[in-house]
């Protein structure tokens, strides 16, 4: 009888302990995945950004690009983390997941997320602490290529379901806003399909996702076309467009070239002195195209009035 009672008590004790263990385990994050809330938020650029008559990423991030993100828990655990992640914007500043992986807020309300975000996404950027090549597009005439050349970086610390991220981005590269005015001495029809390019640009920097830093510009110097006069232009005489490029020294000499539709006549705008651009800054330059610059035709290369960058402003 005594041994029977001991056996029964042992069974009851084991059962009670099992129930207690089950209760403890049920509060662990690993069995609460159905309660995970995906990370969503907002992103903005606190700067002016214009391109021709269309504002691209003027405070609101474009919906045409993909954002990359690295996320880390404040408790340094890697549970639930599978970097990197991708998001897209809705055109009104809000972002949501776009890839196969979903980043969720930790179940523990005492644990937050620290976010490191860059635009545009590059699938080769897989190591948070490494540095990677970022090269602007060889042509930025199309808006998509301009956007793909606009390197943005932003962070947010302490993201929670109750403190959703609102990431403020900064432009890492330089920008030139160039305005071409066709003088009344030139027929607009003669400038149809002319292409405007910035000359002698080093197109590459090393970019580090962990802190957003970039290296000095490198690579073989290239000319980057960024604006074309419409093929049906008739009365409009002023055209403005922007081009993105790594911060660098712009040396005295050829600065902008205008290639006419015949692909032979090239009009060159020159700078009169060396000039160094900086990241997160845009520069403006204007030129009035006169008949003197376009006379001759054929294979001639025309050099005309020298111009300087007329102003600058920070983008941050």
Tab-separated table of N, CA and C in Angstrom, residues 104-264:
chain	number	residue	atom	x	y	z
A	104	UNK	N	9.640	40.957	-38.917
A	104	UNK	CA	8.566	41.209	-37.959
A	104	UNK	C	9.125	41.781	-36.668
A	105	UNK	N	8.264	42.483	-35.937
A	105	UNK	CA	8.655	42.995	-34.628
A	105	UNK	C	8.816	41.830	-33.655
A	106	UNK	N	9.798	41.887	-32.751
A	106	UNK	CA	9.950	40.824	-31.755
A	106	UNK	C	8.692	40.710	-30.886
A	107	UNK	N	8.380	39.467	-30.474
A	107	UNK	CA	7.241	39.255	-29.592
A	107	UNK	C	7.459	39.954	-28.252
A	108	UNK	N	8.687	39.889	-27.749
A	108	UNK	CA	8.994	40.548	-26.478
A	108	UNK	C	8.895	42.061	-26.670
A	109	UNK	N	7.994	42.673	-25.929
A	109	UNK	CA	7.789	44.113	-26.098
A	109	UNK	C	8.955	44.939	-25.592
A	110	UNK	N	9.847	44.288	-24.832
A	110	UNK	CA	11.025	45.004	-24.333
A	110	UNK	C	12.149	45.021	-25.361
A	111	UNK	N	11.965	44.296	-26.468
A	111	UNK	CA	13.003	44.192	-27.507
A	111	UNK	C	12.563	44.980	-28.739
A	112	UNK	N	13.447	45.844	-29.224
A	112	UNK	CA	13.154	46.659	-30.407
A	112	UNK	C	14.087	46.286	-31.549
A	113	UNK	N	13.895	46.930	-32.676
A	113	UNK	CA	14.728	46.696	-33.849
A	113	UNK	C	15.489	47.966	-34.212
A	114	UNK	N	16.736	47.790	-34.604
A	114	UNK	CA	17.543	48.882	-35.147
A	114	UNK	C	17.697	48.641	-36.643
A	115	UNK	N	17.306	49.618	-37.445
A	115	UNK	CA	17.193	49.449	-38.885
A	115	UNK	C	18.210	50.301	-39.626
A	116	UNK	N	18.818	49.713	-40.665
A	116	UNK	CA	19.792	50.392	-41.509
A	116	UNK	C	19.337	50.207	-42.954
A	117	UNK	N	18.972	51.306	-43.593
A	117	UNK	CA	18.288	51.218	-44.885
A	117	UNK	C	19.045	51.973	-45.968
A	118	UNK	N	19.000	51.422	-47.175
A	118	UNK	CA	19.623	52.102	-48.307
A	118	UNK	C	18.752	51.942	-49.544
A	119	UNK	N	18.896	52.861	-50.464
A	119	UNK	CA	18.153	52.877	-51.732
A	119	UNK	C	19.138	53.295	-52.836
A	120	UNK	N	19.116	52.599	-53.982
A	120	UNK	CA	18.289	51.462	-54.369
A	120	UNK	C	18.878	50.138	-53.877
A	121	UNK	N	18.024	49.123	-53.769
A	121	UNK	CA	18.450	47.796	-53.324
A	121	UNK	C	19.393	47.164	-54.334
A	122	UNK	N	20.393	46.443	-53.808
A	122	UNK	CA	21.320	45.689	-54.646
A	122	UNK	C	21.481	44.306	-54.027
A	123	UNK	N	21.182	43.258	-54.778
A	123	UNK	CA	21.190	41.910	-54.205
A	123	UNK	C	22.590	41.394	-53.901
A	124	UNK	N	23.618	42.132	-54.285
A	124	UNK	CA	24.973	41.712	-53.945
A	124	UNK	C	25.408	42.243	-52.577
A	125	UNK	N	24.623	43.136	-51.991
A	125	UNK	CA	24.951	43.692	-50.679
A	125	UNK	C	24.411	42.741	-49.598
A	126	UNK	N	25.182	41.738	-49.258
A	126	UNK	CA	24.689	40.715	-48.338
A	126	UNK	C	25.380	40.759	-46.980
A	127	UNK	N	26.532	41.409	-46.887
A	127	UNK	CA	27.272	41.486	-45.629
A	127	UNK	C	27.184	42.913	-45.094
A	128	UNK	N	26.609	43.052	-43.935
A	128	UNK	CA	26.358	44.368	-43.349
A	128	UNK	C	27.625	45.197	-43.196
A	129	UNK	N	28.725	44.582	-42.847
A	129	UNK	CA	29.949	45.323	-42.523
A	129	UNK	C	30.888	45.527	-43.705
A	130	UNK	N	30.579	44.936	-44.847
A	130	UNK	CA	31.462	45.056	-46.016
A	130	UNK	C	31.180	46.343	-46.785
A	131	UNK	N	32.078	46.661	-47.700
A	131	UNK	CA	31.899	47.795	-48.604
A	131	UNK	C	31.678	47.266	-50.009
A	132	UNK	N	30.797	47.927	-50.749
A	132	UNK	CA	30.422	47.444	-52.076
A	132	UNK	C	30.494	48.581	-53.098
A	133	UNK	N	30.758	48.210	-54.341
A	133	UNK	CA	30.750	49.193	-55.421
A	133	UNK	C	29.336	49.689	-55.691
A	134	UNK	N	29.204	50.998	-55.798
A	134	UNK	CA	27.965	51.597	-56.295
A	134	UNK	C	28.354	52.465	-57.482
A	135	UNK	N	27.778	52.170	-58.656
A	135	UNK	CA	28.115	52.874	-59.889
A	135	UNK	C	26.860	53.522	-60.464
A	136	UNK	N	26.939	54.808	-60.753
A	136	UNK	CA	25.789	55.477	-61.357
A	136	UNK	C	25.598	54.954	-62.774
A	137	UNK	N	24.384	55.088	-63.284
A	137	UNK	CA	24.061	54.597	-64.618
A	137	UNK	C	24.822	55.384	-65.684
A	138	UNK	N	25.193	54.697	-66.757
A	138	UNK	CA	25.973	55.311	-67.835
A	138	UNK	C	25.159	56.310	-68.632
A	139	UNK	N	23.839	56.207	-68.556
A	139	UNK	CA	22.926	57.199	-69.126
A	139	UNK	C	21.825	57.449	-68.108
A	140	UNK	N	21.477	58.716	-67.903
A	140	UNK	CA	20.410	59.054	-66.963
A	140	UNK	C	19.302	59.848	-67.648
A	141	UNK	N	19.140	59.612	-68.931
A	141	UNK	CA	18.062	60.276	-69.672
A	141	UNK	C	16.706	59.770	-69.193
A	142	UNK	N	16.611	58.470	-68.933
A	142	UNK	CA	15.369	57.895	-68.447
A	142	UNK	C	15.266	58.085	-66.935
A	143	UNK	N	14.064	58.382	-66.465
A	143	UNK	CA	13.862	58.600	-65.036
A	143	UNK	C	14.300	57.400	-64.206
A	144	UNK	N	14.037	56.190	-64.690
A	144	UNK	CA	14.389	54.985	-63.945
A	144	UNK	C	15.897	54.904	-63.714
A	145	UNK	N	16.684	55.315	-64.693
A	145	UNK	CA	18.137	55.269	-64.556
A	145	UNK	C	18.637	56.379	-63.633
A	146	UNK	N	17.962	57.511	-63.650
A	146	UNK	CA	18.304	58.574	-62.702
A	146	UNK	C	18.045	58.102	-61.270
A	147	UNK	N	16.886	57.502	-61.036
A	147	UNK	CA	16.545	57.005	-59.703
A	147	UNK	C	17.523	55.926	-59.249
A	148	UNK	N	17.934	55.074	-60.176
A	148	UNK	CA	18.881	54.007	-59.847
A	148	UNK	C	20.265	54.558	-59.530
A	149	UNK	N	20.500	55.827	-59.849
A	149	UNK	CA	21.790	56.467	-59.593
A	149	UNK	C	21.763	57.341	-58.345
A	150	UNK	N	20.605	57.415	-57.701
A	150	UNK	CA	20.423	58.282	-56.532
A	150	UNK	C	20.568	57.433	-55.275
A	151	UNK	N	21.780	57.382	-54.728
A	151	UNK	CA	22.059	56.563	-53.550
A	151	UNK	C	21.575	57.287	-52.296
A	152	UNK	N	20.662	56.645	-51.561
A	152	UNK	CA	20.077	57.211	-50.346
A	152	UNK	C	20.383	56.304	-49.161
A	153	UNK	N	20.495	56.907	-47.961
A	153	UNK	CA	20.781	56.119	-46.768
A	153	UNK	C	20.051	56.712	-45.580
A	154	UNK	N	19.508	55.827	-44.723
A	154	UNK	CA	18.827	56.285	-43.523
A	154	UNK	C	18.770	55.187	-42.479
A	155	UNK	N	18.629	55.568	-41.214
A	155	UNK	CA	18.554	54.597	-40.120
A	155	UNK	C	17.396	54.945	-39.186
A	156	UNK	N	17.003	53.949	-38.407
A	156	UNK	CA	15.990	54.168	-37.375
A	156	UNK	C	16.306	53.239	-36.213
A	157	UNK	N	16.340	53.803	-35.002
A	157	UNK	CA	16.667	53.039	-33.799
A	157	UNK	C	15.441	52.888	-32.908
A	158	UNK	N	15.245	51.689	-32.387
A	158	UNK	CA	14.171	51.460	-31.429
A	158	UNK	C	12.808	51.210	-32.040
A	159	UNK	N	12.768	50.554	-33.193
A	159	UNK	CA	11.485	50.272	-33.849
A	159	UNK	C	10.693	49.233	-33.066
A	160	UNK	N	9.452	49.573	-32.782
A	160	UNK	CA	8.510	48.681	-32.108
A	160	UNK	C	7.178	48.765	-32.826
A	161	UNK	N	6.280	47.807	-32.523
A	161	UNK	CA	4.947	47.887	-33.107
A	161	UNK	C	4.265	49.184	-32.682
A	162	UNK	N	4.606	49.665	-31.489
A	162	UNK	CA	4.047	50.919	-30.982
A	162	UNK	C	4.892	52.137	-31.341
A	163	UNK	N	6.019	51.912	-31.984
A	163	UNK	CA	6.909	53.001	-32.415
A	163	UNK	C	7.435	52.660	-33.808
A	164	UNK	N	6.542	52.685	-34.768
A	164	UNK	CA	6.882	52.247	-36.120
A	164	UNK	C	7.898	53.189	-36.763
A	165	UNK	N	8.794	52.629	-37.562
A	165	UNK	CA	9.891	53.438	-38.105
A	165	UNK	C	9.440	54.525	-39.078
A	166	UNK	N	10.059	55.668	-38.945
A	166	UNK	CA	9.907	56.774	-39.893
A	166	UNK	C	11.328	57.182	-40.257
A	167	UNK	N	11.804	56.684	-41.377
A	167	UNK	CA	13.215	56.824	-41.745
A	167	UNK	C	13.429	58.086	-42.572
A	168	UNK	N	14.358	58.910	-42.141
A	168	UNK	CA	14.742	60.107	-42.890
A	168	UNK	C	16.018	59.804	-43.668
A	169	UNK	N	15.941	59.888	-44.988
A	169	UNK	CA	17.064	59.543	-45.856
A	169	UNK	C	17.868	60.780	-46.262
A	170	UNK	N	19.141	60.567	-46.516
A	170	UNK	CA	19.990	61.614	-47.081
A	170	UNK	C	20.574	61.119	-48.401
A	171	UNK	N	20.760	62.049	-49.326
A	171	UNK	CA	21.404	61.741	-50.598
A	171	UNK	C	22.910	61.646	-50.366
A	172	UNK	N	23.531	60.592	-50.841
A	172	UNK	CA	24.965	60.402	-50.632
A	172	UNK	C	25.807	60.988	-51.747
A	173	UNK	N	25.221	61.189	-52.932
A	173	UNK	CA	25.997	61.670	-54.078
A	173	UNK	C	25.709	63.146	-54.361
A	174	UNK	N	26.398	63.669	-55.364
A	174	UNK	CA	26.190	65.045	-55.810
A	174	UNK	C	25.141	65.074	-56.916
A	175	UNK	N	24.573	66.246	-57.149
A	175	UNK	CA	23.583	66.408	-58.210
A	175	UNK	C	23.822	67.730	-58.924
A	176	UNK	N	23.721	67.700	-60.236
A	176	UNK	CA	23.783	68.917	-61.046
A	176	UNK	C	22.427	69.149	-61.692
A	177	UNK	N	21.884	70.340	-61.534
A	177	UNK	CA	20.684	70.769	-62.253
A	177	UNK	C	21.148	71.699	-63.369
A	178	UNK	N	21.002	71.256	-64.595
A	178	UNK	CA	21.476	72.041	-65.732
A	178	UNK	C	20.290	72.560	-66.535
A	179	UNK	N	20.302	73.854	-66.784
A	179	UNK	CA	19.235	74.484	-67.573
A	179	UNK	C	19.816	74.998	-68.883
A	180	UNK	N	19.237	74.532	-69.971
A	180	UNK	CA	19.647	74.973	-71.307
A	180	UNK	C	18.539	75.845	-71.886
A	181	UNK	N	18.916	77.041	-72.284
A	181	UNK	CA	17.979	77.940	-72.956
A	181	UNK	C	18.430	78.124	-74.396
A	182	UNK	N	17.532	77.839	-75.326
A	182	UNK	CA	17.827	78.010	-76.753
A	182	UNK	C	17.508	79.454	-77.127
A	183	UNK	N	18.545	80.189	-77.489
A	183	UNK	CA	18.386	81.605	-77.810
A	183	UNK	C	17.472	81.793	-79.024
A	184	UNK	N	16.870	82.974	-79.110
A	184	UNK	CA	15.979	83.274	-80.237
A	184	UNK	C	16.709	83.276	-81.579
A	185	UNK	N	18.040	83.331	-81.542
A	185	UNK	CA	18.815	83.297	-82.788
A	185	UNK	C	18.953	81.873	-83.340
A	186	UNK	N	18.471	80.885	-82.575
A	186	UNK	CA	18.558	79.482	-82.985
A	186	UNK	C	17.149	78.931	-83.166
A	187	UNK	N	16.919	78.241	-84.272
A	187	UNK	CA	15.624	77.605	-84.500
A	187	UNK	C	15.509	76.375	-83.593
A	188	UNK	N	14.422	76.287	-82.856
A	188	UNK	CA	14.225	75.144	-81.959
A	188	UNK	C	14.277	73.831	-82.740
A	189	UNK	N	13.754	73.852	-83.955
A	189	UNK	CA	13.738	72.641	-84.781
A	189	UNK	C	15.151	72.102	-85.026
A	190	UNK	N	16.138	72.997	-85.050
A	190	UNK	CA	17.516	72.567	-85.294
A	190	UNK	C	18.110	71.825	-84.090
A	191	UNK	N	17.474	71.969	-82.942
A	191	UNK	CA	17.982	71.334	-81.727
A	191	UNK	C	17.219	70.057	-81.364
A	192	UNK	N	16.289	69.659	-82.191
A	192	UNK	CA	15.510	68.454	-81.900
A	192	UNK	C	16.420	67.235	-81.727
A	193	UNK	N	16.142	66.443	-80.715
A	193	UNK	CA	16.857	65.198	-80.407
A	193	UNK	C	18.310	65.413	-79.995
A	194	UNK	N	18.696	66.659	-79.725
A	194	UNK	CA	20.043	66.903	-79.207
A	194	UNK	C	20.163	66.292	-77.808
A	195	UNK	N	21.335	65.753	-77.490
A	195	UNK	CA	21.566	65.106	-76.207
A	195	UNK	C	22.570	65.901	-75.391
A	196	UNK	N	22.266	66.102	-74.115
A	196	UNK	CA	23.143	66.854	-73.216
A	196	UNK	C	23.799	65.877	-72.248
A	197	UNK	N	25.125	65.979	-72.090
A	197	UNK	CA	25.883	65.056	-71.232
A	197	UNK	C	26.819	65.836	-70.320
A	198	UNK	N	27.057	65.292	-69.122
A	198	UNK	CA	28.119	65.813	-68.274
A	198	UNK	C	29.386	65.043	-68.620
A	199	UNK	N	30.534	65.726	-68.641
A	199	UNK	CA	31.760	65.179	-69.217
A	199	UNK	C	32.773	64.782	-68.141
A	200	UNK	N	33.454	63.652	-68.385
A	200	UNK	CA	34.612	63.263	-67.583
A	200	UNK	C	34.315	62.920	-66.135
A	201	UNK	N	33.305	62.085	-65.899
A	201	UNK	CA	32.889	61.749	-64.536
A	201	UNK	C	33.410	60.372	-64.115
A	202	UNK	N	33.987	60.296	-62.921
A	202	UNK	CA	34.317	59.001	-62.330
A	202	UNK	C	33.029	58.460	-61.716
A	203	UNK	N	32.563	57.283	-62.146
A	203	UNK	CA	31.186	56.874	-61.829
A	203	UNK	C	30.968	56.003	-60.588
A	204	UNK	N	32.041	55.627	-59.869
A	204	UNK	CA	31.908	54.599	-58.843
A	204	UNK	C	32.400	55.070	-57.478
A	205	UNK	N	31.705	54.611	-56.430
A	205	UNK	CA	32.177	54.771	-55.051
A	205	UNK	C	32.047	53.432	-54.346
A	206	UNK	N	32.756	53.271	-53.249
A	206	UNK	CA	32.560	52.155	-52.337
A	206	UNK	C	31.552	52.606	-51.280
A	207	UNK	N	30.490	51.797	-51.098
A	207	UNK	CA	29.416	52.131	-50.160
A	207	UNK	C	29.358	51.098	-49.049
A	208	UNK	N	29.208	51.571	-47.798
A	208	UNK	CA	29.181	50.674	-46.643
A	208	UNK	C	27.806	50.738	-45.977
A	209	UNK	N	27.008	49.654	-46.042
A	209	UNK	CA	25.653	49.669	-45.475
A	209	UNK	C	25.603	49.904	-43.968
A	210	UNK	N	26.678	49.588	-43.243
A	210	UNK	CA	26.647	49.698	-41.784
A	210	UNK	C	26.614	51.137	-41.290
A	211	UNK	N	27.190	52.061	-42.065
A	211	UNK	CA	27.186	53.458	-41.621
A	211	UNK	C	26.885	54.453	-42.736
A	212	UNK	N	26.648	53.958	-43.955
A	212	UNK	CA	26.303	54.852	-45.062
A	212	UNK	C	27.473	55.606	-45.654
A	213	UNK	N	28.679	55.288	-45.239
A	213	UNK	CA	29.843	56.022	-45.747
A	213	UNK	C	30.155	55.619	-47.183
A	214	UNK	N	30.744	56.555	-47.920
A	214	UNK	CA	31.192	56.279	-49.282
A	214	UNK	C	32.646	56.705	-49.427
A	215	UNK	N	33.315	56.070	-50.368
A	215	UNK	CA	34.717	56.382	-50.632
A	215	UNK	C	34.820	57.517	-51.641
A	216	UNK	N	36.057	57.886	-51.951
A	216	UNK	CA	36.278	58.833	-53.056
A	216	UNK	C	35.850	58.195	-54.370
A	217	UNK	N	35.505	59.026	-55.328
A	217	UNK	CA	35.074	58.533	-56.640
A	217	UNK	C	36.225	57.807	-57.337
A	218	UNK	N	35.870	56.776	-58.113
A	218	UNK	CA	36.874	56.008	-58.833
A	218	UNK	C	36.293	55.526	-60.154
A	219	UNK	N	37.123	54.839	-60.926
A	219	UNK	CA	36.677	54.297	-62.200
A	219	UNK	C	37.105	55.148	-63.371
A	220	UNK	N	37.036	54.567	-64.567
A	220	UNK	CA	37.377	55.285	-65.795
A	220	UNK	C	36.393	56.425	-66.028
A	221	UNK	N	36.905	57.595	-66.342
A	221	UNK	CA	36.042	58.756	-66.571
A	221	UNK	C	35.124	58.515	-67.768
A	222	UNK	N	33.874	58.877	-67.606
A	222	UNK	CA	32.874	58.675	-68.655
A	222	UNK	C	32.051	59.953	-68.828
A	223	UNK	N	31.393	60.037	-69.979
A	223	UNK	CA	30.418	61.100	-70.221
A	223	UNK	C	29.036	60.503	-69.971
A	224	UNK	N	28.203	61.197	-69.198
A	224	UNK	CA	26.890	60.672	-68.830
A	224	UNK	C	25.790	61.535	-69.449
A	225	UNK	N	25.102	61.054	-70.478
A	225	UNK	CA	23.967	61.802	-71.032
A	225	UNK	C	22.811	61.809	-70.042
A	226	UNK	N	22.142	62.970	-69.906
A	226	UNK	CA	21.058	63.049	-68.923
A	226	UNK	C	19.836	63.833	-69.409
A	227	UNK	N	19.889	64.359	-70.612
A	227	UNK	CA	18.727	65.086	-71.127
A	227	UNK	C	18.735	65.048	-72.649
A	228	UNK	N	17.555	64.926	-73.228
A	228	UNK	CA	17.395	64.969	-74.679
A	228	UNK	C	16.292	65.961	-75.027
A	229	UNK	N	16.568	66.828	-76.010
A	229	UNK	CA	15.540	67.748	-76.484
A	229	UNK	C	14.496	66.935	-77.254
A	230	UNK	N	13.210	67.115	-76.977
A	230	UNK	CA	12.177	66.315	-77.655
A	230	UNK	C	12.303	66.376	-79.176
A	231	UNK	N	12.007	65.259	-79.823
A	231	UNK	CA	12.121	65.178	-81.288
A	231	UNK	C	11.062	66.010	-82.001
A	232	UNK	N	10.033	66.437	-81.262
A	232	UNK	CA	8.984	67.257	-81.869
A	232	UNK	C	8.957	68.675	-81.301
A	233	UNK	N	10.073	69.100	-80.692
A	233	UNK	CA	10.127	70.431	-80.083
A	233	UNK	C	9.857	71.519	-81.127
A	234	UNK	N	9.057	72.518	-80.742
A	234	UNK	CA	8.724	73.614	-81.661
A	234	UNK	C	8.863	74.985	-81.026
A	235	UNK	N	8.259	75.186	-79.863
A	235	UNK	CA	8.231	76.526	-79.271
A	235	UNK	C	8.941	76.623	-77.924
A	236	UNK	N	9.032	75.540	-77.186
A	236	UNK	CA	9.678	75.590	-75.862
A	236	UNK	C	11.177	75.760	-76.033
A	237	UNK	N	11.735	76.745	-75.325
A	237	UNK	CA	13.150	77.065	-75.493
A	237	UNK	C	13.993	76.809	-74.245
A	238	UNK	N	13.376	76.487	-73.134
A	238	UNK	CA	14.133	76.251	-71.906
A	238	UNK	C	13.890	74.825	-71.406
A	239	UNK	N	14.986	74.116	-71.132
A	239	UNK	CA	14.912	72.723	-70.687
A	239	UNK	C	15.845	72.546	-69.491
A	240	UNK	N	15.355	71.840	-68.471
A	240	UNK	CA	16.146	71.580	-67.267
A	240	UNK	C	16.095	70.097	-66.922
A	241	UNK	N	17.220	69.560	-66.539
A	241	UNK	CA	17.256	68.175	-66.061
A	241	UNK	C	18.402	68.038	-65.073
A	242	UNK	N	18.360	66.952	-64.316
A	242	UNK	CA	19.364	66.698	-63.282
A	242	UNK	C	20.146	65.435	-63.601
A	243	UNK	N	21.352	65.375	-63.035
A	243	UNK	CA	22.185	64.188	-63.183
A	243	UNK	C	22.867	63.918	-61.847
A	244	UNK	N	22.957	62.647	-61.464
A	244	UNK	CA	23.611	62.228	-60.227
A	244	UNK	C	25.001	61.677	-60.528
A	245	UNK	N	25.954	62.011	-59.650
A	245	UNK	CA	27.317	61.499	-59.826
A	245	UNK	C	28.037	61.542	-58.485
A	246	UNK	N	29.076	60.708	-58.301
A	246	UNK	CA	29.818	60.705	-57.047
A	246	UNK	C	30.510	62.041	-56.798
A	247	UNK	N	30.630	62.461	-55.542
A	247	UNK	CA	31.388	63.681	-55.232
A	247	UNK	C	32.810	63.559	-55.761
A	248	UNK	N	33.284	64.632	-56.413
A	248	UNK	CA	34.621	64.566	-57.006
A	248	UNK	C	35.078	65.933	-57.491
A	249	UNK	N	36.318	65.964	-57.929
A	249	UNK	CA	36.890	67.170	-58.516
A	249	UNK	C	36.450	67.300	-59.967
A	250	UNK	N	35.827	68.432	-60.294
A	250	UNK	CA	35.491	68.756	-61.677
A	250	UNK	C	36.573	69.713	-62.166
A	251	UNK	N	37.408	69.239	-63.052
A	251	UNK	CA	38.571	70.029	-63.452
A	251	UNK	C	38.228	71.067	-64.515
A	252	UNK	N	39.098	72.062	-64.603
A	252	UNK	CA	38.971	73.082	-65.642
A	252	UNK	C	38.934	72.414	-67.018
A	253	UNK	N	38.061	72.920	-67.877
A	253	UNK	CA	37.961	72.356	-69.220
A	253	UNK	C	36.551	71.925	-69.545
A	254	UNK	N	36.428	70.931	-70.423
A	254	UNK	CA	35.110	70.483	-70.868
A	254	UNK	C	34.255	70.040	-69.678
A	255	UNK	N	33.019	70.517	-69.655
A	255	UNK	CA	32.122	70.300	-68.530
A	255	UNK	C	30.805	69.664	-68.982
A	256	UNK	N	30.183	70.258	-69.975
A	256	UNK	CA	28.939	69.768	-70.554
A	256	UNK	C	29.114	69.708	-72.071
A	257	UNK	N	28.581	68.669	-72.690
A	257	UNK	CA	28.594	68.645	-74.149
A	257	UNK	C	27.184	68.432	-74.665
A	258	UNK	N	26.887	69.096	-75.761
A	258	UNK	CA	25.583	68.990	-76.419
A	258	UNK	C	25.828	68.380	-77.790
A	259	UNK	N	25.316	67.171	-77.988
A	259	UNK	CA	25.512	66.472	-79.248
A	259	UNK	C	24.251	66.593	-80.085
A	260	UNK	N	24.380	67.226	-81.266
A	260	UNK	CA	23.218	67.413	-82.121
A	260	UNK	C	22.797	66.098	-82.767
A	261	UNK	N	21.614	66.108	-83.348
A	261	UNK	CA	21.015	64.892	-83.888
A	261	UNK	C	21.859	64.248	-84.982
A	262	UNK	N	22.700	65.042	-85.664
A	262	UNK	CA	23.526	64.462	-86.721
A	262	UNK	C	24.673	63.619	-86.170
A	263	UNK	N	24.837	63.645	-84.834
A	263	UNK	CA	25.879	62.876	-84.135
A	263	UNK	C	27.286	63.294	-84.538
A	264	UNK	N	27.403	64.421	-85.205
A	264	UNK	CA	28.716	64.938	-85.621
A	264	UNK	C	29.015	66.272	-84.964
